[in-house]
Amino acid sequence: MATRRASMADVARLAGVSAQTVSRVSNGEPNVVDTTRETVLRAMAELGYRPNSAARALKRGAFRAIGVITFTLATTGNVRTLEGIVASAAAQDHAVTLIPVDAPTQDAVRGAFTRAGELAVDAVIAIMETHLVGDAPAFFPPGVKVVVADSDDAGDRHPVVDTDQRAGARAAVEHLLGLGHATVHHVAGPEHSYAAQRRRDAWRATLEAAGRPVPGVLHGDWSPESGYALGLRLAEDPSCTAVFAANDQMALGILRAMHDRGRRVPDEVSVVGFDDVPEAASFIPPLTTIRQDFEQIGALCVERVLGQVRGDGPATGTTLVPTELVVRESTAPHRG
């Protein structure tokens, strides 16, 4: 025979208080005397009582949970954005439920939103860092409270929060040109990535605006291994004296490739990355890079989506978080 689950009434009887007082303690409300709260908590522990979160959510009209849809956690940007979302949500007494998408397709995104509804979340933050197959705009069911991070220009349809990718890439290229380099080679991220596309376009536009030659772009996959393979190709080109890598991991591979081919950084080749991962200052040499404020991105995503839940947040519009050029020892004036 199954054991009956302890109820709120059972806790109230054991603690010698009203069911209303047990409810206030369960909900973490402040208007309970400390000694009474401790008595109720002891009774809960003794009986093994667990509050019914679904019932409480129905009563107050919210689950205090945010769903986060993402295609991958293999990239620095996604992981650190998720960290920022979790920290900001926790500070506002909200849980985060991760909803992975196994393929960049419309059906997979639709399925993720269906799971979000089943998991009882109040709103969704979608980290849409990659184009969907066929380049179709992502389908978000009508009526769902959603904020998009790291996406295309969807601000006319949903609130979007993103790093100012273009300004960051422009700062990287201008820094290298300012050091006297004739042009800047670029190791870009995957072609299907929105962030990689913006950084690549800004790199090209900055060179063109300065009247400099635009070398052929090389596409990696964000990994140090791809940076190394492409760095070996750049190391064989004597005209290559400056490289802008679309992320720090590929920059790390480029640094190793230059070392293995006997091209000194920064004496012969200057290298700039993007992200400012915690290890960037410990690369050899320490990496000049573009810092992204992932904590701010996560906080703004949570602020925007909870604003929709409250009914006082914007339904559309793009917010760009500024970047910062961090100059270290991997760049130096051109000595040619």
Tab-separated table of C-alpha atoms in Angstrom:
chain	number	residue	atom	x	y	z
A	1	MET	CA	0.000	0.000	0.000
A	2	ALA	CA	1.378	3.422	-0.977
A	3	THR	CA	2.311	5.806	1.833
A	4	ARG	CA	0.176	8.935	1.924
A	5	ARG	CA	2.122	12.090	1.126
A	6	ALA	CA	2.225	14.635	3.943
A	7	SER	CA	-0.079	17.597	3.404
A	8	MET	CA	0.026	21.215	4.473
A	9	ALA	CA	-2.633	20.406	7.062
A	10	ASP	CA	-0.378	17.707	8.553
A	11	VAL	CA	2.453	20.214	8.901
A	12	ALA	CA	0.120	22.769	10.481
A	13	ARG	CA	-1.098	20.242	13.082
A	14	LEU	CA	2.423	19.130	14.012
A	15	ALA	CA	3.742	22.706	14.227
A	16	GLY	CA	0.666	23.980	16.038
A	17	VAL	CA	0.039	26.760	13.531
A	18	SER	CA	-2.512	27.555	10.848
A	19	ALA	CA	-2.333	26.245	7.300
A	20	GLN	CA	-2.022	29.882	6.191
A	21	THR	CA	1.191	30.214	8.225
A	22	VAL	CA	2.589	27.042	6.633
A	23	SER	CA	1.745	28.509	3.225
A	24	ARG	CA	3.574	31.744	4.021
A	25	VAL	CA	6.667	29.807	5.146
A	26	SER	CA	6.528	27.621	1.990
A	27	ASN	CA	6.417	30.693	-0.203
A	28	GLY	CA	9.264	32.415	1.641
A	29	GLU	CA	7.126	35.352	2.689
A	30	PRO	CA	8.775	37.664	5.235
A	31	ASN	CA	5.824	38.288	7.549
A	32	VAL	CA	6.459	35.237	9.777
A	33	VAL	CA	8.122	35.339	13.203
A	34	ASP	CA	11.534	33.628	13.105
A	35	THR	CA	10.734	31.147	15.874
A	36	THR	CA	7.487	30.183	14.139
A	37	ARG	CA	9.282	29.791	10.817
A	38	GLU	CA	11.834	27.462	12.432
A	39	THR	CA	9.059	25.385	14.030
A	40	VAL	CA	7.281	25.019	10.677
A	41	LEU	CA	10.502	24.112	8.858
A	42	ARG	CA	11.257	21.419	11.482
A	43	ALA	CA	7.757	19.997	11.027
A	44	MET	CA	8.207	19.967	7.255
A	45	ALA	CA	11.500	18.102	7.605
A	46	GLU	CA	10.071	15.599	10.076
A	47	LEU	CA	7.096	14.782	7.850
A	48	GLY	CA	9.049	14.927	4.591
A	49	TYR	CA	6.683	17.580	3.310
A	50	ARG	CA	7.392	19.129	-0.082
A	51	PRO	CA	5.342	22.106	-1.288
A	52	ASN	CA	3.381	21.545	-4.484
A	53	SER	CA	5.157	23.931	-6.837
A	54	ALA	CA	2.571	23.517	-9.591
A	55	ALA	CA	-0.281	24.420	-7.245
A	56	ARG	CA	1.625	27.430	-5.964
A	57	ALA	CA	2.328	28.532	-9.536
A	58	LEU	CA	-1.345	28.310	-10.454
A	59	LYS	CA	-2.265	30.306	-7.376
A	60	ARG	CA	0.086	33.183	-8.155
A	61	GLY	CA	-0.196	32.840	-11.945
A	62	ALA	CA	3.507	32.216	-12.597
A	63	PHE	CA	6.006	29.363	-12.374
A	64	ARG	CA	9.003	31.635	-11.720
A	65	ALA	CA	10.966	29.677	-14.310
A	66	ILE	CA	12.614	30.700	-17.589
A	67	GLY	CA	13.323	28.282	-20.417
A	68	VAL	CA	16.565	28.693	-22.370
A	69	ILE	CA	16.641	27.206	-25.871
A	70	THR	CA	20.083	26.709	-27.420
A	71	PHE	CA	21.639	24.659	-30.208
A	72	THR	CA	24.961	23.974	-28.507
A	73	LEU	CA	26.990	24.521	-25.357
A	74	ALA	CA	30.253	23.834	-27.172
A	75	THR	CA	30.999	27.522	-27.783
A	76	THR	CA	32.327	30.053	-25.313
A	77	GLY	CA	29.663	32.613	-26.168
A	78	ASN	CA	26.746	30.280	-25.484
A	79	VAL	CA	28.148	28.941	-22.227
A	80	ARG	CA	29.032	32.342	-20.820
A	81	THR	CA	25.732	33.850	-21.946
A	82	LEU	CA	23.940	30.985	-20.183
A	83	GLU	CA	25.994	31.648	-17.048
A	84	GLY	CA	24.901	35.282	-17.145
A	85	ILE	CA	21.260	34.271	-17.595
A	86	VAL	CA	21.374	31.800	-14.698
A	87	ALA	CA	23.021	34.302	-12.343
A	88	SER	CA	20.568	37.077	-13.195
A	89	ALA	CA	17.540	34.777	-12.989
A	90	ALA	CA	18.628	33.438	-9.600
A	91	ALA	CA	19.032	36.985	-8.286
A	92	GLN	CA	15.375	37.528	-9.195
A	93	ASP	CA	14.228	34.235	-7.652
A	94	HIS	CA	13.693	32.459	-10.960
A	95	ALA	CA	14.885	29.016	-12.001
A	96	VAL	CA	16.299	28.252	-15.448
A	97	THR	CA	15.369	25.196	-17.502
A	98	LEU	CA	17.739	24.315	-20.353
A	99	ILE	CA	16.036	23.103	-23.544
A	100	PRO	CA	18.627	21.875	-26.079
A	101	VAL	CA	17.847	21.781	-29.799
A	102	ASP	CA	19.543	18.933	-31.649
A	103	ALA	CA	19.470	20.460	-35.149
A	104	PRO	CA	19.144	23.965	-36.654
A	105	THR	CA	15.792	23.280	-38.281
A	106	GLN	CA	12.375	24.855	-38.010
A	107	ASP	CA	10.848	21.602	-36.764
A	108	ALA	CA	13.486	21.293	-34.031
A	109	VAL	CA	12.854	24.861	-32.850
A	110	ARG	CA	9.097	24.268	-32.882
A	111	GLY	CA	9.615	21.111	-30.827
A	112	ALA	CA	11.728	23.025	-28.308
A	113	PHE	CA	8.921	25.519	-27.754
A	114	THR	CA	6.502	22.638	-27.283
A	115	ARG	CA	8.795	21.186	-24.598
A	116	ALA	CA	9.022	24.614	-22.995
A	117	GLY	CA	5.246	24.615	-22.603
A	118	GLU	CA	5.296	21.125	-21.115
A	119	LEU	CA	8.036	22.112	-18.642
A	120	ALA	CA	5.890	24.941	-17.262
A	121	VAL	CA	8.099	27.978	-17.813
A	122	ASP	CA	6.829	31.551	-17.837
A	123	ALA	CA	8.955	32.721	-20.762
A	124	VAL	CA	11.754	31.668	-23.095
A	125	ILE	CA	15.198	33.041	-23.954
A	126	ALA	CA	16.350	31.643	-27.309
A	127	ILE	CA	20.102	31.682	-27.980
A	128	MET	CA	19.915	31.543	-31.768
A	129	GLU	CA	23.555	31.756	-32.786
A	130	THR	CA	23.175	29.941	-36.089
A	131	HIS	CA	21.097	30.205	-39.253
A	132	LEU	CA	18.337	27.655	-39.605
A	133	VAL	CA	18.509	25.247	-42.528
A	134	GLY	CA	17.267	27.136	-45.572
A	135	ASP	CA	17.864	30.486	-43.834
A	136	ALA	CA	14.202	30.680	-42.831
A	137	PRO	CA	13.426	32.950	-39.858
A	138	ALA	CA	12.959	30.979	-36.641
A	139	PHE	CA	9.351	30.115	-35.802
A	140	PHE	CA	8.200	31.304	-32.405
A	141	PRO	CA	4.617	30.353	-31.494
A	142	PRO	CA	2.301	33.362	-31.156
A	143	GLY	CA	1.684	34.518	-27.616
A	144	VAL	CA	4.948	33.106	-26.222
A	145	LYS	CA	7.005	35.582	-24.220
A	146	VAL	CA	10.433	35.326	-25.814
A	147	VAL	CA	13.728	37.208	-26.015
A	148	VAL	CA	16.361	36.277	-28.586
A	149	ALA	CA	20.107	36.367	-27.883
A	150	ASP	CA	22.914	36.317	-30.469
A	151	SER	CA	20.619	36.312	-33.474
A	152	ASP	CA	19.901	37.909	-36.809
A	153	ASP	CA	18.213	41.287	-37.102
A	154	ALA	CA	14.900	40.078	-35.629
A	155	GLY	CA	14.311	43.178	-33.543
A	156	ASP	CA	11.237	44.061	-35.586
A	157	ARG	CA	9.606	40.807	-34.428
A	158	HIS	CA	11.052	40.107	-30.959
A	159	PRO	CA	13.309	41.727	-28.372
A	160	VAL	CA	16.919	40.907	-29.287
A	161	VAL	CA	20.002	41.231	-27.074
A	162	ASP	CA	23.435	40.871	-28.666
A	163	THR	CA	27.024	41.992	-28.451
A	164	ASP	CA	27.859	44.883	-30.773
A	165	GLN	CA	29.734	42.478	-33.032
A	166	ARG	CA	30.404	45.014	-35.758
A	167	ALA	CA	31.913	47.614	-33.432
A	168	GLY	CA	34.138	44.981	-31.840
A	169	ALA	CA	35.466	43.722	-35.165
A	170	ARG	CA	35.976	47.270	-36.389
A	171	ALA	CA	38.016	48.092	-33.268
A	172	ALA	CA	40.208	45.012	-33.822
A	173	VAL	CA	40.972	45.917	-37.442
A	174	GLU	CA	41.517	49.611	-36.713
A	175	HIS	CA	43.932	48.681	-33.920
A	176	LEU	CA	46.032	46.608	-36.308
A	177	LEU	CA	45.955	49.216	-39.086
A	178	GLY	CA	46.924	51.835	-36.526
A	179	LEU	CA	50.051	49.797	-35.767
A	180	GLY	CA	51.164	50.266	-39.376
A	181	HIS	CA	50.072	46.951	-40.931
A	182	ALA	CA	49.177	47.279	-44.623
A	183	THR	CA	46.136	45.025	-44.249
A	184	VAL	CA	44.603	42.458	-41.890
A	185	HIS	CA	43.926	38.810	-42.645
A	186	HIS	CA	40.818	37.261	-41.117
A	187	VAL	CA	40.118	33.795	-39.747
A	188	ALA	CA	36.326	33.828	-39.503
A	189	GLY	CA	33.926	31.560	-37.670
A	190	PRO	CA	31.510	29.150	-39.383
A	191	GLU	CA	29.552	30.585	-42.286
A	192	HIS	CA	26.218	29.681	-40.650
A	193	SER	CA	26.981	31.722	-37.510
A	194	TYR	CA	25.344	35.130	-37.106
A	195	ALA	CA	28.203	36.405	-34.935
A	196	ALA	CA	30.842	35.210	-37.389
A	197	GLN	CA	28.972	36.857	-40.247
A	198	ARG	CA	28.809	40.219	-38.477
A	199	ARG	CA	32.488	40.141	-37.515
A	200	ARG	CA	33.511	39.159	-41.050
A	201	ASP	CA	31.378	41.876	-42.651
A	202	ALA	CA	32.775	44.533	-40.302
A	203	TRP	CA	36.364	43.368	-40.973
A	204	ARG	CA	35.827	43.736	-44.716
A	205	ALA	CA	34.011	47.078	-44.439
A	206	THR	CA	36.739	48.539	-42.217
A	207	LEU	CA	39.492	47.571	-44.663
A	208	GLU	CA	37.516	48.942	-47.600
A	209	ALA	CA	36.821	52.223	-45.779
A	210	ALA	CA	40.564	52.581	-45.129
A	211	GLY	CA	41.380	51.877	-48.794
A	212	ARG	CA	43.323	48.716	-47.906
A	213	PRO	CA	43.425	45.434	-49.838
A	214	VAL	CA	40.998	42.774	-48.590
A	215	PRO	CA	42.614	39.310	-48.353
A	216	GLY	CA	40.592	36.168	-48.910
A	217	VAL	CA	38.688	35.174	-45.778
A	218	LEU	CA	39.425	31.812	-44.135
A	219	HIS	CA	36.613	30.034	-42.264
A	220	GLY	CA	37.260	27.978	-39.148
A	221	ASP	CA	34.850	26.241	-36.776
A	222	TRP	CA	35.668	28.196	-33.555
A	223	SER	CA	38.127	25.506	-32.393
A	224	PRO	CA	41.878	25.888	-31.727
A	225	GLU	CA	42.443	23.028	-34.177
A	226	SER	CA	40.852	24.937	-37.042
A	227	GLY	CA	42.799	28.047	-36.063
A	228	TYR	CA	46.007	26.028	-36.155
A	229	ALA	CA	45.298	24.541	-39.582
A	230	LEU	CA	44.462	27.943	-41.066
A	231	GLY	CA	47.327	29.574	-39.188
A	232	LEU	CA	49.766	27.228	-40.932
A	233	ARG	CA	48.477	28.531	-44.272
A	234	LEU	CA	48.846	32.152	-43.162
A	235	ALA	CA	52.339	31.492	-41.813
A	236	GLU	CA	53.468	30.533	-45.342
A	237	ASP	CA	52.369	33.937	-46.673
A	238	PRO	CA	55.169	36.490	-46.104
A	239	SER	CA	52.733	39.347	-46.746
A	240	CYS	CA	50.675	38.317	-43.714
A	241	THR	CA	51.732	40.535	-40.816
A	242	ALA	CA	48.386	40.925	-38.991
A	243	VAL	CA	45.561	38.481	-38.276
A	244	PHE	CA	42.150	39.075	-36.741
A	245	ALA	CA	40.646	35.820	-35.462
A	246	ALA	CA	36.902	35.676	-34.862
A	247	ASN	CA	37.380	34.109	-31.428
A	248	ASP	CA	40.132	33.503	-28.892
A	249	GLN	CA	40.266	29.719	-29.350
A	250	MET	CA	41.101	30.051	-33.039
A	251	ALA	CA	43.595	32.781	-32.152
A	252	LEU	CA	45.282	30.296	-29.815
A	253	GLY	CA	45.676	27.859	-32.707
A	254	ILE	CA	47.095	30.641	-34.878
A	255	LEU	CA	49.676	31.520	-32.215
A	256	ARG	CA	50.853	27.910	-32.118
A	257	ALA	CA	50.974	27.689	-35.924
A	258	MET	CA	53.107	30.819	-36.155
A	259	HIS	CA	55.435	29.435	-33.485
A	260	ASP	CA	55.774	26.087	-35.278
A	261	ARG	CA	56.607	27.847	-38.542
A	262	GLY	CA	59.160	30.135	-36.907
A	263	ARG	CA	57.176	33.364	-37.312
A	264	ARG	CA	57.441	35.381	-34.142
A	265	VAL	CA	54.390	37.005	-32.550
A	266	PRO	CA	54.244	39.987	-32.357
A	267	ASP	CA	57.644	40.794	-33.929
A	268	GLU	CA	56.643	39.446	-37.349
A	269	VAL	CA	52.891	38.838	-37.049
A	270	SER	CA	50.343	40.540	-34.797
A	271	VAL	CA	47.260	38.562	-33.712
A	272	VAL	CA	43.940	39.772	-32.263
A	273	GLY	CA	41.145	37.534	-30.961
A	274	PHE	CA	37.547	38.057	-29.886
A	275	ASP	CA	35.778	37.187	-26.574
A	276	ASP	CA	38.498	37.739	-23.932
A	277	VAL	CA	38.208	34.277	-22.420
A	278	PRO	CA	39.678	34.036	-18.897
A	279	GLU	CA	42.758	32.238	-20.277
A	280	ALA	CA	43.541	34.906	-22.901
A	281	ALA	CA	45.916	36.768	-20.589
A	282	SER	CA	47.883	33.520	-20.102
A	283	PHE	CA	48.412	32.715	-23.791
A	284	ILE	CA	51.997	32.989	-25.069
A	285	PRO	CA	52.143	35.841	-25.769
A	286	PRO	CA	49.142	37.245	-23.841
A	287	LEU	CA	46.396	37.852	-26.374
A	288	THR	CA	45.088	41.208	-27.543
A	289	THR	CA	41.354	40.660	-27.935
A	290	ILE	CA	37.851	42.111	-27.944
A	291	ARG	CA	36.065	41.708	-24.625
A	292	GLN	CA	32.384	40.757	-24.613
A	293	ASP	CA	30.297	41.466	-21.514
A	294	PHE	CA	28.456	38.143	-21.278
A	295	GLU	CA	27.203	38.912	-17.774
A	296	GLN	CA	25.464	42.029	-19.090
A	297	ILE	CA	24.032	40.141	-22.052
A	298	GLY	CA	22.536	37.518	-19.742
A	299	ALA	CA	21.177	40.145	-17.353
A	300	LEU	CA	19.516	42.084	-20.184
A	301	CYS	CA	17.950	38.911	-21.588
A	302	VAL	CA	16.399	38.166	-18.198
A	303	GLU	CA	15.333	41.776	-17.686
A	304	ARG	CA	13.646	41.920	-21.103
A	305	VAL	CA	11.856	38.581	-20.796
A	306	LEU	CA	10.605	39.210	-17.249
A	307	GLY	CA	9.414	42.604	-18.422
A	308	GLN	CA	7.218	40.765	-20.909
A	309	VAL	CA	5.935	38.491	-18.138
A	310	ARG	CA	5.011	41.549	-16.049
A	311	GLY	CA	3.523	43.258	-19.070
A	312	ASP	CA	5.790	46.309	-18.904
A	313	GLY	CA	8.646	45.239	-21.193
A	314	PRO	CA	9.202	45.961	-24.905
A	315	ALA	CA	7.797	43.461	-27.396
A	316	THR	CA	10.397	44.283	-30.077
A	317	GLY	CA	13.712	46.113	-30.493
A	318	THR	CA	17.421	45.292	-30.476
A	319	THR	CA	19.784	46.060	-27.594
A	320	LEU	CA	23.514	45.981	-28.402
A	321	VAL	CA	25.997	45.527	-25.554
A	322	PRO	CA	29.276	47.440	-26.125
A	323	THR	CA	32.604	45.656	-26.541
A	324	GLU	CA	36.075	46.678	-25.353
A	325	LEU	CA	39.480	46.366	-27.011
A	326	VAL	CA	41.928	44.780	-24.552
A	327	VAL	CA	45.516	45.359	-25.704
A	328	ARG	CA	48.102	42.816	-24.599
A	329	GLU	CA	51.377	41.520	-26.000
A	330	SER	CA	50.274	39.703	-29.165
A	331	THR	CA	50.179	42.947	-31.176
A	332	ALA	CA	52.960	45.410	-31.948
A	333	PRO	CA	53.878	48.062	-34.547
A	334	HIS	CA	54.736	46.661	-37.983
A	335	ARG	CA	58.479	46.540	-38.459
A	336	GLY	CA	58.602	46.056	-42.226
